[in-house]
mmCIF file of C-alpha atoms in Angstrom:
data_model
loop_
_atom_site.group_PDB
_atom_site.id
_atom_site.type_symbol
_atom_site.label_atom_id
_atom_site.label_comp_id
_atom_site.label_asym_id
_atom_site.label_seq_id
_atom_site.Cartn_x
_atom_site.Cartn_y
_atom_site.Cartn_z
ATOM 1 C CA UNK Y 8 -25.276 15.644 -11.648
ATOM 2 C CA UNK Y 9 -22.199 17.413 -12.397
ATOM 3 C CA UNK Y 10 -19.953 16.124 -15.502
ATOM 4 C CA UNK Y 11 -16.619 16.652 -16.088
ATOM 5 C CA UNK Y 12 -15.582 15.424 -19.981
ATOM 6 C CA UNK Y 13 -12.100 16.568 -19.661
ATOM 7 C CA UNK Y 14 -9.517 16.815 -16.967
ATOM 8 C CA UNK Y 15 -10.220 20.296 -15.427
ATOM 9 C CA UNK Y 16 -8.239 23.373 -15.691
ATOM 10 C CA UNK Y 17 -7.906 25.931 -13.148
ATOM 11 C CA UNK Y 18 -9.228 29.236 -13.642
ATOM 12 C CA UNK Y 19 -6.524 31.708 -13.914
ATOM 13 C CA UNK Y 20 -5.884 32.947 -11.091
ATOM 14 C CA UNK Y 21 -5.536 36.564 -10.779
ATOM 15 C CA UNK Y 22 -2.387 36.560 -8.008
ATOM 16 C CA UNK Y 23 0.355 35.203 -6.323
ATOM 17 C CA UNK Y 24 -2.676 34.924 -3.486
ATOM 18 C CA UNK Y 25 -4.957 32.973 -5.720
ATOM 19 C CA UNK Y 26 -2.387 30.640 -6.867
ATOM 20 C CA UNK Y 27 -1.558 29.610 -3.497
ATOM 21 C CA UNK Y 28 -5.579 29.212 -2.818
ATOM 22 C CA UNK Y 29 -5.670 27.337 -4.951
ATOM 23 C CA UNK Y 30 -2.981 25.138 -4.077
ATOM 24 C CA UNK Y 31 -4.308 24.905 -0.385
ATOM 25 C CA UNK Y 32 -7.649 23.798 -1.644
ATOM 26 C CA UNK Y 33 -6.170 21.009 -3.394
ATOM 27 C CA UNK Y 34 -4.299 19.818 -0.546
ATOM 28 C CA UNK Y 35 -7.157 19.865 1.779
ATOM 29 C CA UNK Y 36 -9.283 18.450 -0.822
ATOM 30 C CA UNK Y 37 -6.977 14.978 -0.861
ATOM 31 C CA UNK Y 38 -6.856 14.661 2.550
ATOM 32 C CA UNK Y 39 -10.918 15.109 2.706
ATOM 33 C CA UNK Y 40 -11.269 12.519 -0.224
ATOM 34 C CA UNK Y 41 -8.899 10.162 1.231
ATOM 35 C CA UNK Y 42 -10.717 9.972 4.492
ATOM 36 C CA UNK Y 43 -14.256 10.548 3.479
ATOM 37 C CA UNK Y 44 -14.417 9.052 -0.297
ATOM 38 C CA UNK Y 45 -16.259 10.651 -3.087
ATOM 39 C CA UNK Y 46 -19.592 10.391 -2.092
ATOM 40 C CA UNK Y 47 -19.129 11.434 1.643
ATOM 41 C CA UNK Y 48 -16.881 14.292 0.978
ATOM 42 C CA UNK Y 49 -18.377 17.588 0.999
ATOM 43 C CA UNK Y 50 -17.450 20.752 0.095
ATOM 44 C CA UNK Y 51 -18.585 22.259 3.377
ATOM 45 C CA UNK Y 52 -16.016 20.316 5.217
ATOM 46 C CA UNK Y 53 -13.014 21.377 2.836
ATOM 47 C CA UNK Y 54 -13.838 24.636 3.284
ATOM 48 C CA UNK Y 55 -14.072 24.287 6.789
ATOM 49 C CA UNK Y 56 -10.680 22.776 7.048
ATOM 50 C CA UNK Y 57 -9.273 25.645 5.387
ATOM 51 C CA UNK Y 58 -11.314 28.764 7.309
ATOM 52 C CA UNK Y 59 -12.838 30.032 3.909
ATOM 53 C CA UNK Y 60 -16.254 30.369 2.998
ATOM 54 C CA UNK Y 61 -17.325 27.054 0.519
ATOM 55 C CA UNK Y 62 -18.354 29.645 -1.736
ATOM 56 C CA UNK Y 63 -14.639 30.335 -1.790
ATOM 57 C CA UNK Y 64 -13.704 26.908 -3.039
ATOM 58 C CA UNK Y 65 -16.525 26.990 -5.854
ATOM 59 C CA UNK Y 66 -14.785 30.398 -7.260
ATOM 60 C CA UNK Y 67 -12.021 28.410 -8.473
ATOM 61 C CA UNK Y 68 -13.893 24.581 -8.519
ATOM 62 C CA UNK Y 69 -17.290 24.480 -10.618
ATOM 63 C CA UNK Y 70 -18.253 21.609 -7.857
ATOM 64 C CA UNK Y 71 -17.348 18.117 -6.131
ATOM 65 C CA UNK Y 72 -16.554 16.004 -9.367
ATOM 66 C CA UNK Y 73 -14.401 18.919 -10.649
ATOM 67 C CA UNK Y 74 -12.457 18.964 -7.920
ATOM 68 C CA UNK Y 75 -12.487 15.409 -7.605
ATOM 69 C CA UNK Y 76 -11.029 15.018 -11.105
ATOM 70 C CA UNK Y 77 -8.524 17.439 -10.140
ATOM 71 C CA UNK Y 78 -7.470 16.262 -7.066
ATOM 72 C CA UNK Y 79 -6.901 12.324 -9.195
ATOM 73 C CA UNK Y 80 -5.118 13.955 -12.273
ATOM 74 C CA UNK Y 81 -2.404 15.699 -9.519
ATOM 75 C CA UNK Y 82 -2.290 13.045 -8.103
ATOM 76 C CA UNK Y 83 -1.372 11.304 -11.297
ATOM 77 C CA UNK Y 84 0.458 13.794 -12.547
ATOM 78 C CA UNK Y 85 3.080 14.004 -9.653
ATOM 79 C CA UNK Y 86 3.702 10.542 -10.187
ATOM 80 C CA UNK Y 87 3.854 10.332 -13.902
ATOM 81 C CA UNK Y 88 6.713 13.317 -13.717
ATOM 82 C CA UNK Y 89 8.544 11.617 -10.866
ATOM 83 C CA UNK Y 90 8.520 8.177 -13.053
ATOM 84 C CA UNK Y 91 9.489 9.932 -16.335
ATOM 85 C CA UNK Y 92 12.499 11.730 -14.654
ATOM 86 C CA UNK Y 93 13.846 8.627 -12.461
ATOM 87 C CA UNK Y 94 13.462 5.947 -15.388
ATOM 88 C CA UNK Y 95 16.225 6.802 -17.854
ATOM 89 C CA UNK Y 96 18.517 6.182 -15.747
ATOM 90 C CA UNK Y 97 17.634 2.646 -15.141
ATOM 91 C CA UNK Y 98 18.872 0.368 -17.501
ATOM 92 C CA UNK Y 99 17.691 -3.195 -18.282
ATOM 93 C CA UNK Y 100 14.541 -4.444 -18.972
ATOM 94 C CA UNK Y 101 14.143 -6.223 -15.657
ATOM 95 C CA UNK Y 102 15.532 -3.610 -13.697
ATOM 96 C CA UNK Y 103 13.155 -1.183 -14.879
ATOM 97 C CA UNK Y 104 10.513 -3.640 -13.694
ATOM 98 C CA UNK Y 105 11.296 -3.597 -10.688
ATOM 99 C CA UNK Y 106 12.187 0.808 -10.402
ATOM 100 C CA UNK Y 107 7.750 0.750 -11.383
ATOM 101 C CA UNK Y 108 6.565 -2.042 -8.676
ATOM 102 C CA UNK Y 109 8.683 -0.553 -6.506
ATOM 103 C CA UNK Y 110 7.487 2.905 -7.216
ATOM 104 C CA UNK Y 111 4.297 2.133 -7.651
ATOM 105 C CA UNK Y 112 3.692 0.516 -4.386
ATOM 106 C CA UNK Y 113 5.705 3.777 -2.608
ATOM 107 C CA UNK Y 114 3.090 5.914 -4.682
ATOM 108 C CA UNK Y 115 0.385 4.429 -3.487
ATOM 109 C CA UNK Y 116 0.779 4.288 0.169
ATOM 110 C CA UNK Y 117 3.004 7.043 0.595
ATOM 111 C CA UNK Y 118 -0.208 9.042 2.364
ATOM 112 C CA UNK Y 119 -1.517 6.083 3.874
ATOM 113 C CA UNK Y 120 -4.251 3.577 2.772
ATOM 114 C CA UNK Y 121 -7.080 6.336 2.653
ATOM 115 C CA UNK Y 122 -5.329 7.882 -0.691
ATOM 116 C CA UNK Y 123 -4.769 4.548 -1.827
ATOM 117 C CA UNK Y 124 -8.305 3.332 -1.908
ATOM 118 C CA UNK Y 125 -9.554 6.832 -2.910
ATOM 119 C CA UNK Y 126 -7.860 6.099 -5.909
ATOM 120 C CA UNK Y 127 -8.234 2.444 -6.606
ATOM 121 C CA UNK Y 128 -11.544 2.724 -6.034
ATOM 122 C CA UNK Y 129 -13.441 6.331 -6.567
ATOM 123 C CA UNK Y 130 -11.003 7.035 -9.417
ATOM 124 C CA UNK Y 131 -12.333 4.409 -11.427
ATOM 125 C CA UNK Y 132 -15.827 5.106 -11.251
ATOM 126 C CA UNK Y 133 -17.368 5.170 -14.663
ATOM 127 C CA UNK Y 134 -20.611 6.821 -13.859
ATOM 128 C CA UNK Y 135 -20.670 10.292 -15.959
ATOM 129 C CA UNK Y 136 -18.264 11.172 -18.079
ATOM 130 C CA UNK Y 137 -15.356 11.138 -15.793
ATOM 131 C CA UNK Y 138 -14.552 7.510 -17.274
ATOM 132 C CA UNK Y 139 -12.756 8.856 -20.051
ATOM 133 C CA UNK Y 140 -10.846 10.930 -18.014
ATOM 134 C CA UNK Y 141 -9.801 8.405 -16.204
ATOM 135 C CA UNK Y 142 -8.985 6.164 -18.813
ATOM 136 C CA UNK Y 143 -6.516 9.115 -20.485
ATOM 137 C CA UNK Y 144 -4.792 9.042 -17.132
ATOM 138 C CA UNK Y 145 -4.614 5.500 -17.152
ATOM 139 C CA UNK Y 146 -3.155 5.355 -20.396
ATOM 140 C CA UNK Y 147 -0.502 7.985 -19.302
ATOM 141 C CA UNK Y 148 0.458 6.143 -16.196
ATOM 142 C CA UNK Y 149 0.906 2.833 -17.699
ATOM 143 C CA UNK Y 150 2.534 4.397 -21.119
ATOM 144 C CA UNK Y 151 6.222 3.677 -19.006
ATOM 145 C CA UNK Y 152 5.237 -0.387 -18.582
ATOM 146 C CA UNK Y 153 4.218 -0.585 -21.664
ATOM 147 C CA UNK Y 154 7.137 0.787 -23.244
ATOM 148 C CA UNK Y 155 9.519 -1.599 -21.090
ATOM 149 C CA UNK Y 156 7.637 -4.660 -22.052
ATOM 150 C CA UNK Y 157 7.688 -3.318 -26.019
ATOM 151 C CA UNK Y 158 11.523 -2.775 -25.865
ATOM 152 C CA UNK Y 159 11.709 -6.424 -23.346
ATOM 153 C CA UNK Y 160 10.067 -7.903 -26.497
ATOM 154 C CA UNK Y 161 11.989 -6.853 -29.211
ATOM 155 C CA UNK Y 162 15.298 -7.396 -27.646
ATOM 156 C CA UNK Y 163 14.072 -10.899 -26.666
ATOM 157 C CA UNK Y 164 14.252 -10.204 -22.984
ATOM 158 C CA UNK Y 165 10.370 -10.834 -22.943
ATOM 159 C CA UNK Y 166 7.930 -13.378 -24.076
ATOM 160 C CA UNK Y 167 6.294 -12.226 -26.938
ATOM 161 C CA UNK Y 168 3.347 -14.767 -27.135
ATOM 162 C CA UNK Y 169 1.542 -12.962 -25.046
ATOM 163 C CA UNK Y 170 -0.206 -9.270 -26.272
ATOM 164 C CA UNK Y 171 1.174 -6.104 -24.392
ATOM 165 C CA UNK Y 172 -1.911 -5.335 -22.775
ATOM 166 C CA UNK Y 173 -2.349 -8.991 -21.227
ATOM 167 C CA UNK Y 174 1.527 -8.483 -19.776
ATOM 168 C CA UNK Y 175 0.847 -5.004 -18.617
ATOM 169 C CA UNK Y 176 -2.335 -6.433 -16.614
ATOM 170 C CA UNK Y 177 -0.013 -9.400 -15.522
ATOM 171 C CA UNK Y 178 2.016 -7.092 -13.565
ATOM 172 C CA UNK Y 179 -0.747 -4.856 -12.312
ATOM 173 C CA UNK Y 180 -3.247 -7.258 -11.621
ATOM 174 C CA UNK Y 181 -1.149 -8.590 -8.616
ATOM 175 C CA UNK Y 182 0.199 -5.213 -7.240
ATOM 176 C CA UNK Y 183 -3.100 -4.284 -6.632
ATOM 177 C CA UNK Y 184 -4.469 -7.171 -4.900
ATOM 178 C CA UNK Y 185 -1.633 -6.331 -2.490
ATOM 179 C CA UNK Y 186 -2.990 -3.106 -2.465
ATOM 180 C CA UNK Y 187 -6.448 -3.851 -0.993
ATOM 181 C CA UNK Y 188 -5.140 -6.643 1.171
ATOM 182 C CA UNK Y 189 -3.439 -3.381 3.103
ATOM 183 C CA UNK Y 190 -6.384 -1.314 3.099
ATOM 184 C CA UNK Y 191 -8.932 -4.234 3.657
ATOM 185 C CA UNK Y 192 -6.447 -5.583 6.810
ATOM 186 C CA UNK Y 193 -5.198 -2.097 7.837
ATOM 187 C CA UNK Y 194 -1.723 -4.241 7.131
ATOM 188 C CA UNK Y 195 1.659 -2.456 6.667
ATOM 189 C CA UNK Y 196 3.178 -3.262 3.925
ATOM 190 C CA UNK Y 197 7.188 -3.853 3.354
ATOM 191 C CA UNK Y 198 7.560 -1.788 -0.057
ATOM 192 C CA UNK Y 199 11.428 -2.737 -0.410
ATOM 193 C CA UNK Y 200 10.556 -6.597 0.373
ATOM 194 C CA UNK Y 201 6.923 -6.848 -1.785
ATOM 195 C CA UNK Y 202 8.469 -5.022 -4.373
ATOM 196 C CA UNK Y 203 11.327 -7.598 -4.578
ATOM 197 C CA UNK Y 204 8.672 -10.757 -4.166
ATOM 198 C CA UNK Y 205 6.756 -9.507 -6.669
ATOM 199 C CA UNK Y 206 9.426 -9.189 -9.484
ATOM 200 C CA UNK Y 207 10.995 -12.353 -8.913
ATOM 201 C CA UNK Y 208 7.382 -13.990 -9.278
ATOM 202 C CA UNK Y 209 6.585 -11.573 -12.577
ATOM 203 C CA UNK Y 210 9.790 -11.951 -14.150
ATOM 204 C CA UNK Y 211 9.539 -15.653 -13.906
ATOM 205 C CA UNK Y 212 6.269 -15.543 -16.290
ATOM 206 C CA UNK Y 213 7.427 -12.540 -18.390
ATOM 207 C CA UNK Y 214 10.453 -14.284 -19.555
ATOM 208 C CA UNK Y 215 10.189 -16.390 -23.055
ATOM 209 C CA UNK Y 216 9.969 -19.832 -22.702
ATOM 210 C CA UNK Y 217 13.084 -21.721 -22.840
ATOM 211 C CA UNK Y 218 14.109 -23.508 -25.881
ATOM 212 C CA UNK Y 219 14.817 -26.611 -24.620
ATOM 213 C CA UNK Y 220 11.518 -27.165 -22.880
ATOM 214 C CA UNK Y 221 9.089 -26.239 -25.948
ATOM 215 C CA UNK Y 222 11.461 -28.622 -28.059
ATOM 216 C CA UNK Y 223 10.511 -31.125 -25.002
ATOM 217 C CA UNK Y 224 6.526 -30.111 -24.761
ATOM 218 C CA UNK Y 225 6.847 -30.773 -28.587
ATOM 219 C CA UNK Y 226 8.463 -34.176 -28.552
ATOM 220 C CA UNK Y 227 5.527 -34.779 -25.643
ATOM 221 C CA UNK Y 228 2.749 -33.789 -28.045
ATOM 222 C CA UNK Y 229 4.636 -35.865 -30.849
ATOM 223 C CA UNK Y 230 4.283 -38.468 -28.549
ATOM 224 C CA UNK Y 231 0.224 -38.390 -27.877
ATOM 225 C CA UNK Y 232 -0.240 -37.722 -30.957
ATOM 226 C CA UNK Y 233 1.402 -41.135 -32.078
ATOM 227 C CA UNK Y 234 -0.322 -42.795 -29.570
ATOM 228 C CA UNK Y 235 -3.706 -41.562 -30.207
ATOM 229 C CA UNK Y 236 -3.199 -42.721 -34.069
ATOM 230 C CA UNK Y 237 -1.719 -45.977 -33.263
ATOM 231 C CA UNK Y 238 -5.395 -46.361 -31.048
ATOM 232 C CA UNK Y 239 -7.850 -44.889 -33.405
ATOM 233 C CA UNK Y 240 -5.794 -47.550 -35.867
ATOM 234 C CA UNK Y 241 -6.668 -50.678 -33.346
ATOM 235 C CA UNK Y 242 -10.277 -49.917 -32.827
ATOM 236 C CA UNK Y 243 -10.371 -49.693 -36.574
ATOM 237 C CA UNK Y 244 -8.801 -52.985 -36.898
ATOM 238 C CA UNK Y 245 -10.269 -54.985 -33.830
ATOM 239 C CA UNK Y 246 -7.277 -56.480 -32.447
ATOM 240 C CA UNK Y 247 -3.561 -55.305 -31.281
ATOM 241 C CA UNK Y 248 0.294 -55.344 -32.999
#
């Protein structure tokens, strides 16, 4: 089985021709993978797609997972750059927020849901080595939220009982199950209007807790407390005040 320990660099190519082959390749490959999946895809049919030889897509790919992995980190890459360029000019911790849902939901199912569940799905395989590939990209792609909810914290915009990594899944976790809802339903989804549901929902948990009502849950606990003294004290004593 082919492995790929590293995200995969193209050979050089040796012309303005080449580059573009290579280019073309990787477009066709995407739209092969989003329709097909991983295991269905061939190399046969890319090649096909293009009118080249598949020996002509294994001089510049050393096979399937290769490509594969390339295909994911462009993906990745095009959206990391877009999301590193846009976010500095947001400003606000909540606002910011909102600029990744939203733009990670756009992302997503820009190309339709065949991209989307390429990715969600065949770009987390952790069969071979391409698992710690994909966790590098992972990493990369998140490295904005995490940032956000870092800064969130130390400004006091954000709880901070709560360890980055359990936030960062907070907001993922339910952007994705929105995610497969479209692809398992064939549903289209309202970016502009999820986006906004789903921020108003996250921001709600992601904010600290007010003062006023731990200084109430503590009176409350106080309160049992007392009264779970004052009855171990009467069972002690056999009768009542």
């Amino acid at each position: 089985m082919e492995k790929a320990a590293t995200v995969p660099m193209r050979r050089p190519p040796a012309s303005a021709k080449s580059e573009q082959r290579i280019r073309d390749i990787l477009r066709i490959a995407r739209q092969v993978f989003s329709e097909a999946g991983f295991q269905a895809a061939t190399a046969t049919e890319i090649a096909q797609r293009l009118g080249v030889s598949e020996a002509t897509v294994f001089t510049y790919f050393g096979g399937k997972r290769e490509l594969c992995v390339r295909v994911i980190s462009d993906w990745y890459d095009e959206i990391i750059a877009k999301v590193e360029d846009d976010l500095p000019r947001v400003h606000g911790a909540r606002a910011q927020l909102h600029y990744l849902v939203h733009a990670h939901l756009r992302h997503l199912l820009a190309e339709g849901s065949g991209l989307c569940a390429f990715i969600l799905s065949e770009g987390r395989a952790r069969n071979d080595d391409f698992g710690e590939v994909y966790a590098a990209l992972q990493r990369r792609y998140t490295a904005p939220l995490m940032r956000i909810l870092a800064q969130g914290q130390a400004d006091g915009d954000i709880r901070r009982d709560m360890p980055l990594r359990l936030l960062r899944s907070a907001v993922y976790g339910p952007m994705e199950h929105v995610l497969w809802d479209a692809i398992l339903r064939g549903a289209r989804v309202d970016v502009g209007a999820t986006a906004d549901q789903l921020v108003g929902f996250l921001w709600q948990a992601l904010q600290p807790p007010a003062q006023d009502a731990l200084a109430l849950a503590q009176f409350r606990g106080d309160v049992r407390d007392a009264l779970h003294r004052l009855q171990s004290s009467e069972n002690r004593d056999g009768g009542t005040y």
